[in-house]
Every structure is written in C-alpha cells, then in structure tokens.
PDB file of C-alpha atoms in Angstrom:
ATOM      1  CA  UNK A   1     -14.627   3.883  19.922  1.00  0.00           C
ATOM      2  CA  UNK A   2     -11.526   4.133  17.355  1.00  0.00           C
ATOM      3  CA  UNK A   3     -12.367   2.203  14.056  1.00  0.00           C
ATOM      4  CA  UNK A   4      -9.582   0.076  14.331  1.00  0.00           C
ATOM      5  CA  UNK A   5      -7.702  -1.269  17.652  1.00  0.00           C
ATOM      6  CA  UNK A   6      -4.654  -2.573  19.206  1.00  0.00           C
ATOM      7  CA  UNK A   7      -2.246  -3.392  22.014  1.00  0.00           C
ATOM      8  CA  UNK A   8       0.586  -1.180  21.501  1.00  0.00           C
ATOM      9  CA  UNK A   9       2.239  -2.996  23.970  1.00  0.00           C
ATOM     10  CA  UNK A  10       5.275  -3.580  24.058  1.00  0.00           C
ATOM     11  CA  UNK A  11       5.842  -7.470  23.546  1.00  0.00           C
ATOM     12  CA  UNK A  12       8.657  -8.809  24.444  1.00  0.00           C
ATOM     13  CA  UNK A  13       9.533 -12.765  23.648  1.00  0.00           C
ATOM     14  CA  UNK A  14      12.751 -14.999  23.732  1.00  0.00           C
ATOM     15  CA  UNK A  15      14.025 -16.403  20.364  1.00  0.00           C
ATOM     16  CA  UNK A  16      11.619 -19.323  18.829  1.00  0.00           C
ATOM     17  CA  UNK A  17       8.172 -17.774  19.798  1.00  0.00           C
ATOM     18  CA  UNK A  18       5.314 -18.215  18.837  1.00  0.00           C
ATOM     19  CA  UNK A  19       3.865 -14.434  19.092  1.00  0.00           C
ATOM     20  CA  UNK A  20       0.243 -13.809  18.429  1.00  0.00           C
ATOM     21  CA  UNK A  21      -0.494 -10.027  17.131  1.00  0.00           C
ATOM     22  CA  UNK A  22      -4.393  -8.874  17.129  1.00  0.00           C
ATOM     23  CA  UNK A  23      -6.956  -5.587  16.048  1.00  0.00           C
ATOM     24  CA  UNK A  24     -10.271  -5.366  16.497  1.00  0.00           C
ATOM     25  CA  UNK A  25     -12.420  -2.926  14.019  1.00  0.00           C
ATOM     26  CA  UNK A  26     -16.207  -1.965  13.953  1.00  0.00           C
ATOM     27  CA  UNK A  27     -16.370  -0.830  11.112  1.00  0.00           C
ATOM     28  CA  UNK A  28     -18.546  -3.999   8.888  1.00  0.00           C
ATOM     29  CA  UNK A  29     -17.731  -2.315   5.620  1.00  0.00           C
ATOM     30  CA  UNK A  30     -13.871  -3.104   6.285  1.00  0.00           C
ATOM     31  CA  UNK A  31     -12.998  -5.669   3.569  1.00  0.00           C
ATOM     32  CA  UNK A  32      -9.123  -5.724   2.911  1.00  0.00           C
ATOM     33  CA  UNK A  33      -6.585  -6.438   5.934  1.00  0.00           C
ATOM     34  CA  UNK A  34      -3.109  -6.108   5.990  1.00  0.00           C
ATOM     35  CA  UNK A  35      -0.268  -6.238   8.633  1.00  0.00           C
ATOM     36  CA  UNK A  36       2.445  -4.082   7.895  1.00  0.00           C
ATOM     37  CA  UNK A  37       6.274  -4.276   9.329  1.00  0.00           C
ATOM     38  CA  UNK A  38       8.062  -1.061  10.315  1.00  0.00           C
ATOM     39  CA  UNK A  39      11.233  -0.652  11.363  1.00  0.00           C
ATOM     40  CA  UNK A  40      12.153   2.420  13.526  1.00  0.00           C
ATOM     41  CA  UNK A  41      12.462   5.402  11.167  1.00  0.00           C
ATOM     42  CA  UNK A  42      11.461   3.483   7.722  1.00  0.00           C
ATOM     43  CA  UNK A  43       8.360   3.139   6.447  1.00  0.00           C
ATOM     44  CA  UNK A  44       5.696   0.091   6.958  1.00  0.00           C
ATOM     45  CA  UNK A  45       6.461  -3.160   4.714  1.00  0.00           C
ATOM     46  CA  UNK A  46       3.932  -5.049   3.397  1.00  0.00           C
ATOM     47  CA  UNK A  47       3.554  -8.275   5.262  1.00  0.00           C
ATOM     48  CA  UNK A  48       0.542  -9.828   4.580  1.00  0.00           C
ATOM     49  CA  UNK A  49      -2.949  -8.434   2.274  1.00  0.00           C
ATOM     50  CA  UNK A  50      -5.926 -10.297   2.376  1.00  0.00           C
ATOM     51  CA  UNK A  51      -9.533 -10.224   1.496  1.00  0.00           C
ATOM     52  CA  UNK A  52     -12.617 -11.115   3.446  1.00  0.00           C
ATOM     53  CA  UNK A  53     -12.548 -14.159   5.606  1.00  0.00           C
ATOM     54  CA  UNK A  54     -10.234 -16.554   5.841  1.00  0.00           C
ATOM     55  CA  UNK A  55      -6.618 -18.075   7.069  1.00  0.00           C
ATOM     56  CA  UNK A  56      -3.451 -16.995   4.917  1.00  0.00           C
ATOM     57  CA  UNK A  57       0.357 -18.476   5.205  1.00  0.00           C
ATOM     58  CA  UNK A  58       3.164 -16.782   3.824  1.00  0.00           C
ATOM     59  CA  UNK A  59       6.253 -18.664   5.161  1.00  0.00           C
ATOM     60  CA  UNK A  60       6.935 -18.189   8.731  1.00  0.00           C
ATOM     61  CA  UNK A  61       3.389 -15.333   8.761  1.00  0.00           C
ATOM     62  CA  UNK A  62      -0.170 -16.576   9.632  1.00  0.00           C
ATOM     63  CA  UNK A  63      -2.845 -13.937   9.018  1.00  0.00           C
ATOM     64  CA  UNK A  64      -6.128 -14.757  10.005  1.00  0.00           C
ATOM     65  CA  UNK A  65      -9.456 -12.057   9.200  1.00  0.00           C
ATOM     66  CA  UNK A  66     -12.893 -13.080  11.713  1.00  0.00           C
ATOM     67  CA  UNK A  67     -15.118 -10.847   9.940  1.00  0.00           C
ATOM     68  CA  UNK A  68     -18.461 -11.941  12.063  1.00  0.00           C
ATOM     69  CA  UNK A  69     -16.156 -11.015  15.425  1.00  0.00           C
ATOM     70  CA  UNK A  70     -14.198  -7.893  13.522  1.00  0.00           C
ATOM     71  CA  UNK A  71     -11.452  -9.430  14.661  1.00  0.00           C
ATOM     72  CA  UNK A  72      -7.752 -10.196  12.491  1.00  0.00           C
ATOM     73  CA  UNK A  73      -4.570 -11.634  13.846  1.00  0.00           C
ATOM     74  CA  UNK A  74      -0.922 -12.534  12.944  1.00  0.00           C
ATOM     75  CA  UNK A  75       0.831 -15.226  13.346  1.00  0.00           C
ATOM     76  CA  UNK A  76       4.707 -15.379  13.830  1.00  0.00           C
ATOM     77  CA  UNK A  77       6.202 -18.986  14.120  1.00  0.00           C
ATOM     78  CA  UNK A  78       9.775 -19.854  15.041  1.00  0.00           C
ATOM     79  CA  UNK A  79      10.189 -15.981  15.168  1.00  0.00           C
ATOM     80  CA  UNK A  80      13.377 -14.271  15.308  1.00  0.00           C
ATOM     81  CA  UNK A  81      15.335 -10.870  16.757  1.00  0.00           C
ATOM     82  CA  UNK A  82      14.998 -10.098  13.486  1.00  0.00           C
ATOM     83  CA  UNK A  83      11.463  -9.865  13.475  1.00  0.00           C
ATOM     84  CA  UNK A  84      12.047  -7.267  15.899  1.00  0.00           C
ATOM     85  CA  UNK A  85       9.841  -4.374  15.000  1.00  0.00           C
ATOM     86  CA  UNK A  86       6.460  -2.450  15.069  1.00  0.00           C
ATOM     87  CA  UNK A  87       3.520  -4.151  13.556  1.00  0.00           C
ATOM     88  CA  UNK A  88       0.590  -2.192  12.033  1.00  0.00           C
ATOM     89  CA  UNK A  89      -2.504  -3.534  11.179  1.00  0.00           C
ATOM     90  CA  UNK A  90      -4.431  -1.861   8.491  1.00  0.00           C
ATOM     91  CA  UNK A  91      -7.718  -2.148   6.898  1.00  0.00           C
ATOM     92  CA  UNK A  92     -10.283  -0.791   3.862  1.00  0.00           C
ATOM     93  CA  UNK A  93     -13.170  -0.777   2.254  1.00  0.00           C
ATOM     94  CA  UNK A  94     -12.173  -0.693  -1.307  1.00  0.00           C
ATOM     95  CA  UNK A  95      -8.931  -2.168  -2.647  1.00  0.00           C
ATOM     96  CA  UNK A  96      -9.056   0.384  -5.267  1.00  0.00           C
ATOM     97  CA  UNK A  97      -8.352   4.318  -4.544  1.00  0.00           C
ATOM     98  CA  UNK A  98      -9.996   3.896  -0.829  1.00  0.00           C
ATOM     99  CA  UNK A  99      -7.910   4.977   2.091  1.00  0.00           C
ATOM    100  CA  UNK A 100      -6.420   2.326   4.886  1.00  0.00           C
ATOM    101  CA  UNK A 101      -7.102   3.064   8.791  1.00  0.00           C
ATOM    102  CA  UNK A 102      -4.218   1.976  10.617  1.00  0.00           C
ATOM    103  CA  UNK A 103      -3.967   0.135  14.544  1.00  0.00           C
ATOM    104  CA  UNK A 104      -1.706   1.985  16.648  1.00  0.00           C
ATOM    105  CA  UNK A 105       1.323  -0.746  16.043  1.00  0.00           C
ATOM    106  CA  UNK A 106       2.248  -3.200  18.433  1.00  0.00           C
ATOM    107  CA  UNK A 107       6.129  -3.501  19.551  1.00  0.00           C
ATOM    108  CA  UNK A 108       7.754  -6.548  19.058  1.00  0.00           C
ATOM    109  CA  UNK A 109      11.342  -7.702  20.897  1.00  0.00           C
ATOM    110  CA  UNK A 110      12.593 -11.021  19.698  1.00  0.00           C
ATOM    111  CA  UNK A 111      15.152 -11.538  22.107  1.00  0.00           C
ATOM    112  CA  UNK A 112      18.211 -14.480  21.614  1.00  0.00           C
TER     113      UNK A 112
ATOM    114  CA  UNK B   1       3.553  -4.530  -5.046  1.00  0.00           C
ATOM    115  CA  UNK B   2       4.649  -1.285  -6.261  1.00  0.00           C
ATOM    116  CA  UNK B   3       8.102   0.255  -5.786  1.00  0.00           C
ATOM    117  CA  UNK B   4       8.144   3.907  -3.763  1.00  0.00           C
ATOM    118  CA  UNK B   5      11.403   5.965  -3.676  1.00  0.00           C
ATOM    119  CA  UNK B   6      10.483   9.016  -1.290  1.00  0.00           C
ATOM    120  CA  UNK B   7      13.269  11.767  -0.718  1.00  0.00           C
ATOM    121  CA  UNK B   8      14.668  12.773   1.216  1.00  0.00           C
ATOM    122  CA  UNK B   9      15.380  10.608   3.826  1.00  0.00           C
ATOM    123  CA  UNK B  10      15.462  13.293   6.446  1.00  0.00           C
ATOM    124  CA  UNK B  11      16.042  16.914   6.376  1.00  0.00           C
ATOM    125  CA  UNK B  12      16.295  19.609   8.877  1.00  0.00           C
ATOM    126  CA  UNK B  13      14.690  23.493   8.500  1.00  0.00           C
ATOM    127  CA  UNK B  14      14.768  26.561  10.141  1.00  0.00           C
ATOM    128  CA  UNK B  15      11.039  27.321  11.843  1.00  0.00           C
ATOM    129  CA  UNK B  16       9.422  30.048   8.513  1.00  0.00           C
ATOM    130  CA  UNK B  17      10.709  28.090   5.418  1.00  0.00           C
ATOM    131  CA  UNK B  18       8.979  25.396   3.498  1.00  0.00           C
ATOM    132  CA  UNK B  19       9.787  22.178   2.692  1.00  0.00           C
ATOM    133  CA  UNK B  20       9.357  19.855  -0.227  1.00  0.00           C
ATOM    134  CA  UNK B  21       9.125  16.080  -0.115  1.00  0.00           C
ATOM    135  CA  UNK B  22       9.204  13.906  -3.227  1.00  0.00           C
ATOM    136  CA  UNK B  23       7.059  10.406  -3.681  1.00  0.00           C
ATOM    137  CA  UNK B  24       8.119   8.682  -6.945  1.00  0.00           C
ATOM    138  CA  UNK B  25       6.480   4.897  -7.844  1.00  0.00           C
ATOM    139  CA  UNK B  26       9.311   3.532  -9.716  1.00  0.00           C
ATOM    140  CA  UNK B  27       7.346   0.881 -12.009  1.00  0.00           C
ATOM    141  CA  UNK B  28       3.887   1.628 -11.664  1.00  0.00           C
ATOM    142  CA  UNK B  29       1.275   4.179 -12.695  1.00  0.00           C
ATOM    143  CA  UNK B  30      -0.371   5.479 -10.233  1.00  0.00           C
ATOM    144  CA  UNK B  31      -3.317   7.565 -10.148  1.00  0.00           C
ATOM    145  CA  UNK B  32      -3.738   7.913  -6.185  1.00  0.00           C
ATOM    146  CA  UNK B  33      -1.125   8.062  -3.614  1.00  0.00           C
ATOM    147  CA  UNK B  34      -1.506   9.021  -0.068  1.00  0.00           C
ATOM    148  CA  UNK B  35       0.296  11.061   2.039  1.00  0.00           C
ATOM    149  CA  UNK B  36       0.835  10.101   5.972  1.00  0.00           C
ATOM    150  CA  UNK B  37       2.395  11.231   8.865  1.00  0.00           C
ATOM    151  CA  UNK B  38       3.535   9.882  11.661  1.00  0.00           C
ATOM    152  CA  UNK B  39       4.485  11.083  15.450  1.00  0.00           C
ATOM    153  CA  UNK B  40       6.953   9.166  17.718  1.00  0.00           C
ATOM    154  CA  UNK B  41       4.888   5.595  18.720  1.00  0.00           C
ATOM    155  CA  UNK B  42       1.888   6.938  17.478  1.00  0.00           C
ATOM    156  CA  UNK B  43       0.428   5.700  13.929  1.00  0.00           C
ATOM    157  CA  UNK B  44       0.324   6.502  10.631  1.00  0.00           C
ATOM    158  CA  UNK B  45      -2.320   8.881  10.328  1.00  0.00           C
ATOM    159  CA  UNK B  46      -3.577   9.854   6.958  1.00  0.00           C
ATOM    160  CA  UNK B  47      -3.046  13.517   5.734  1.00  0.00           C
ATOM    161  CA  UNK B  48      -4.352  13.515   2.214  1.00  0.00           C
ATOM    162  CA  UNK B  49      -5.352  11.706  -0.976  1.00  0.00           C
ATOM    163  CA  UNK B  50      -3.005  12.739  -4.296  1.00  0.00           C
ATOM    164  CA  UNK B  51      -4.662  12.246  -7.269  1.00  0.00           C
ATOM    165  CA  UNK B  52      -2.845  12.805 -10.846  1.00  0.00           C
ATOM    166  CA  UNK B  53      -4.358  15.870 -12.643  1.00  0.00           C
ATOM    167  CA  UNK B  54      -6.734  17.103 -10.077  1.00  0.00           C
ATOM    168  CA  UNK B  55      -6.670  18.614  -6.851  1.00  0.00           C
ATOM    169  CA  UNK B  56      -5.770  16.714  -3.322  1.00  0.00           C
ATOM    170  CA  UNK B  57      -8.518  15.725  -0.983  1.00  0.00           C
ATOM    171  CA  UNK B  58      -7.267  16.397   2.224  1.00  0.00           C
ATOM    172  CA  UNK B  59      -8.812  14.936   5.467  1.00  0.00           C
ATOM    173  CA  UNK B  60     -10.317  16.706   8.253  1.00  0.00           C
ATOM    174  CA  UNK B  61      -7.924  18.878  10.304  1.00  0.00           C
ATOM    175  CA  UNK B  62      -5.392  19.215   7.995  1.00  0.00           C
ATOM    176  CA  UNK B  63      -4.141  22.430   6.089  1.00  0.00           C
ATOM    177  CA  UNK B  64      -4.806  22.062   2.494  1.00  0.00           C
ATOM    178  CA  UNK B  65      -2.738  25.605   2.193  1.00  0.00           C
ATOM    179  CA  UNK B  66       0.158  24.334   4.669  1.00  0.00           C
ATOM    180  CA  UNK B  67       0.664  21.187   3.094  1.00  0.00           C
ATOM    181  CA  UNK B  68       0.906  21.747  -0.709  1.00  0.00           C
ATOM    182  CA  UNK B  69       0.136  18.745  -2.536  1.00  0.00           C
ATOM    183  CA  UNK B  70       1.072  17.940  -6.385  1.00  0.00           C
ATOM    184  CA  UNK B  71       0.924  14.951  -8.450  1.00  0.00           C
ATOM    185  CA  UNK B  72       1.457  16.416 -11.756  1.00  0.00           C
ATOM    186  CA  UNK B  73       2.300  13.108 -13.506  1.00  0.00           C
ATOM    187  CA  UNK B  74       1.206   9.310 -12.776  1.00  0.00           C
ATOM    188  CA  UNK B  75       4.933   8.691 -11.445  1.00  0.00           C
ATOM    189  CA  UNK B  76       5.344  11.879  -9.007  1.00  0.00           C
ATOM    190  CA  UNK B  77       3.272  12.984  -6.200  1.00  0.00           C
ATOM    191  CA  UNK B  78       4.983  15.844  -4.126  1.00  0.00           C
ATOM    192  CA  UNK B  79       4.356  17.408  -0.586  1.00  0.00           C
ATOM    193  CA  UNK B  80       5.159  20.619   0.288  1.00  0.00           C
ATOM    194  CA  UNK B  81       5.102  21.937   3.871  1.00  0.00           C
ATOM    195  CA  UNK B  82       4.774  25.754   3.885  1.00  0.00           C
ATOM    196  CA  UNK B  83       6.110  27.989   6.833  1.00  0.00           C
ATOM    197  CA  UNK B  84       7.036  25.129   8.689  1.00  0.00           C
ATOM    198  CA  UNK B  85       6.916  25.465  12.487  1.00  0.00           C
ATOM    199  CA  UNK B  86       8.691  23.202  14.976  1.00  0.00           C
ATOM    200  CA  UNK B  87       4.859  21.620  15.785  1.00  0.00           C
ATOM    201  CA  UNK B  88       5.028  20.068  11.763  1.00  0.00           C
ATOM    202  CA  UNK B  89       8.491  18.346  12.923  1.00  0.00           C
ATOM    203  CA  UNK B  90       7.050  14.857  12.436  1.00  0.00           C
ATOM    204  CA  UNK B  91       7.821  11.553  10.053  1.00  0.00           C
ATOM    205  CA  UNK B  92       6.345  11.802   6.533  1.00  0.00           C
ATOM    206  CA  UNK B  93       5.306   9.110   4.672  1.00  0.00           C
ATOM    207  CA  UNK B  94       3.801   8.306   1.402  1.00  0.00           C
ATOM    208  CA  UNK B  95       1.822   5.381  -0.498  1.00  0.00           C
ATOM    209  CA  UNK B  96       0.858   4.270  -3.814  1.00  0.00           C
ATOM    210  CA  UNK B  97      -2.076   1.687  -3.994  1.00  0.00           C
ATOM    211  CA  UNK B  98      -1.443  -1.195  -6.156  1.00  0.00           C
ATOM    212  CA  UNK B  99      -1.538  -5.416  -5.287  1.00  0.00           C
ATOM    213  CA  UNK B 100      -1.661  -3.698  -1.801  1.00  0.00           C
ATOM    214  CA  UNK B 101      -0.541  -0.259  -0.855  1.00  0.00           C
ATOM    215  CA  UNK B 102       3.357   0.417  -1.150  1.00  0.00           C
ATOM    216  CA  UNK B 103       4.730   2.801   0.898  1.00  0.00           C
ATOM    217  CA  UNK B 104       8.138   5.045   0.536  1.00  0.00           C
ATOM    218  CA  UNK B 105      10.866   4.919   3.260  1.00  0.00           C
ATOM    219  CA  UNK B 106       9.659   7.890   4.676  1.00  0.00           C
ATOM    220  CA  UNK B 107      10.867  11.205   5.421  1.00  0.00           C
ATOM    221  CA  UNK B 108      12.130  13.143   8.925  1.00  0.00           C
ATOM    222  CA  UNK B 109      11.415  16.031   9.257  1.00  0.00           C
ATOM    223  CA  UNK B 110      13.026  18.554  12.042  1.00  0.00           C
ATOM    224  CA  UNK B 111      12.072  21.942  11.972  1.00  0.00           C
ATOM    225  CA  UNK B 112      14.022  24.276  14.422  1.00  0.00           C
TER     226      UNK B 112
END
C-alpha cells in the first residue's frame, strides 16, 4: 500500500461545479496537508496548508483533513476553466526540514 | 510563502554531457531545499534533501554521484546531472520549506 493515495482520474466538469478532490494516507504520523495546483509544465502552487484536523476556507477552496479516517479533501465551489489543472495532495510529518509525500495528482477539466 | 526562481526553464543536451540546474529562494533563507522530479502524469517524486554547508541526503535509488547536489549558500541550492542519458530526460523541480513548501517553476530536461 502507497503512503499516500489518489484518483488520478481524469475529472472532467462543466463550468459552476462543485468538484470534490480526495487522498487517503496510512501513515498516522502525517501531520501537515497541503493541496498543490500544477499547471502542465510549471511547478505545483501552493493552494491550501493545514495542520491536524479540521475544515479550512480560502475563498472559492475548502480543505478538509479526517485524521481518525486518514482521509483529506478539497473543495472547489463555483469552479472555473481556469481551475483547469492537476491537483496534488501532499503531506508530512514535520513542518520543519521533513520531506512531503505526494498523491499521484488528479486532472481537473473545467469546461464552459 | 517563499519565492523560488529555478533556471532554466528547459534545456536540451546531447546523451554524455552534464547538466546544471539552479534553485534560488529570492527572500528567504533557507537551510533545506528539496530536489524533485517528475515523469509525464506521474508525481513528484523526491530525489534529495539540500542542506546549506553539508552534504545532500539523497533517497533510496537515486545516484548521489549522477546527480551532484550543492547548496553552498542559504539562497542557492544547485543540481547537477552528470553524463546525462536520454533515461534522466524528465521534469526537475525544486523546493524551499518555509510557511509551507515553495516550489520553483521547474525545469525540462531533454537529453538526446
């Protein structure tokens, strides 16, 4: 079992969607969670970073950590084609030197 | 978070020469930043761990002797890949950790 999953997908969904992005991990000692955007041939752009448990809104972004399932999710309201783009989970132990272990990336098509 | 310039943005080689990349953070110190590479819809994978003054601790399965790492100052990490051969041809990336991990726009790199 990979430390960290998730659907690569792709997902495709018309203009306005609601789209729901998920990783499971098994890895208890995981602590810090981030989603990262990446556009094709750029690197990843921090979306969202959070600690432990809990429900965080930036804007239009949702992220949502489940530690008791090992479960995280994102959360992209109204969304738009330009949204368009792979979407990484990543997670640590540490938030200090420790190293992130990335989800495959899930493909997203916002279509108008 | 911090802010990564990585160069260069893409570069082509003939298969026997090497190849350096350059990771700056732009207004932070760091200490530790990470090298990554990526294949075509697969994720980032991490290749190393750059820390300033000391030696590189690479993770399992990579070269430490291919891929020459340097971070001689707190601003400047750099990767060198040695006798590249078309199987290195692959998307470079690096990071610096700070408020989050930061990462540089990447580099592509076609060896022929």
């Amino acid at each position: 079992q990979k430390e960290v999953e998730q659907d690569p997908g792709p997902l495709s969904v018309p203009e306005g969607a609601i789209v729901s992005l998920n990783c499971t991990y098994s890895n208890s000692a995981f602590q810090y969670f981030m989603w990262y955007r990446q556009y094709s041939r750029k690197g990843p752009e921090l979306l969202m970073y959070t600690y432990s448990s809990g429900n965080k809104e930036d804007g239009r972004f949702t992220a949502q950590v489940d530690k008791s399932s090992k479960y995280i999710s994102l959360f992209i309201r109204d969304s738009q084609p330009s949204d368009s783009a792979t979407y990484l989970c990543a997670m640590s132990e540490g938030g200090g030197s420790e190293k992130l272990v990335f989800g495959k990336g899930m493909k997203l098509t916002v279509n108008p | 978070g911090a802010v990564v310039s990585q160069h260069p943005s893409w570069v082509i080689c003939k298969s026997g020469t090497s190849v350096k990349i350059e990771c700056r953070s732009l207004d932070f110190q760091a200490t530790t930043m990470f090298w990554y590479r990526q294949f075509p819809k697969q994720s980032l994978m991490l290749m190393a761990t750059s820390n300033e003054g000391s030696k590189a601790t690479y993770e399992q399965g990579v070269e430490k002797d291919k891929f020459l790492i340097n971070h001689a100052s707190l601003t400047l990490s750099t990767l060198t890949v040695t006798s590249a051969h078309p199987e290195d041809s692959s998307f470079y990336i690096c990071s610096v950790q700070g408020f989050g991990y930061t990462f540089g726009s990447g580099t592509r790199l076609t060896v022929v």
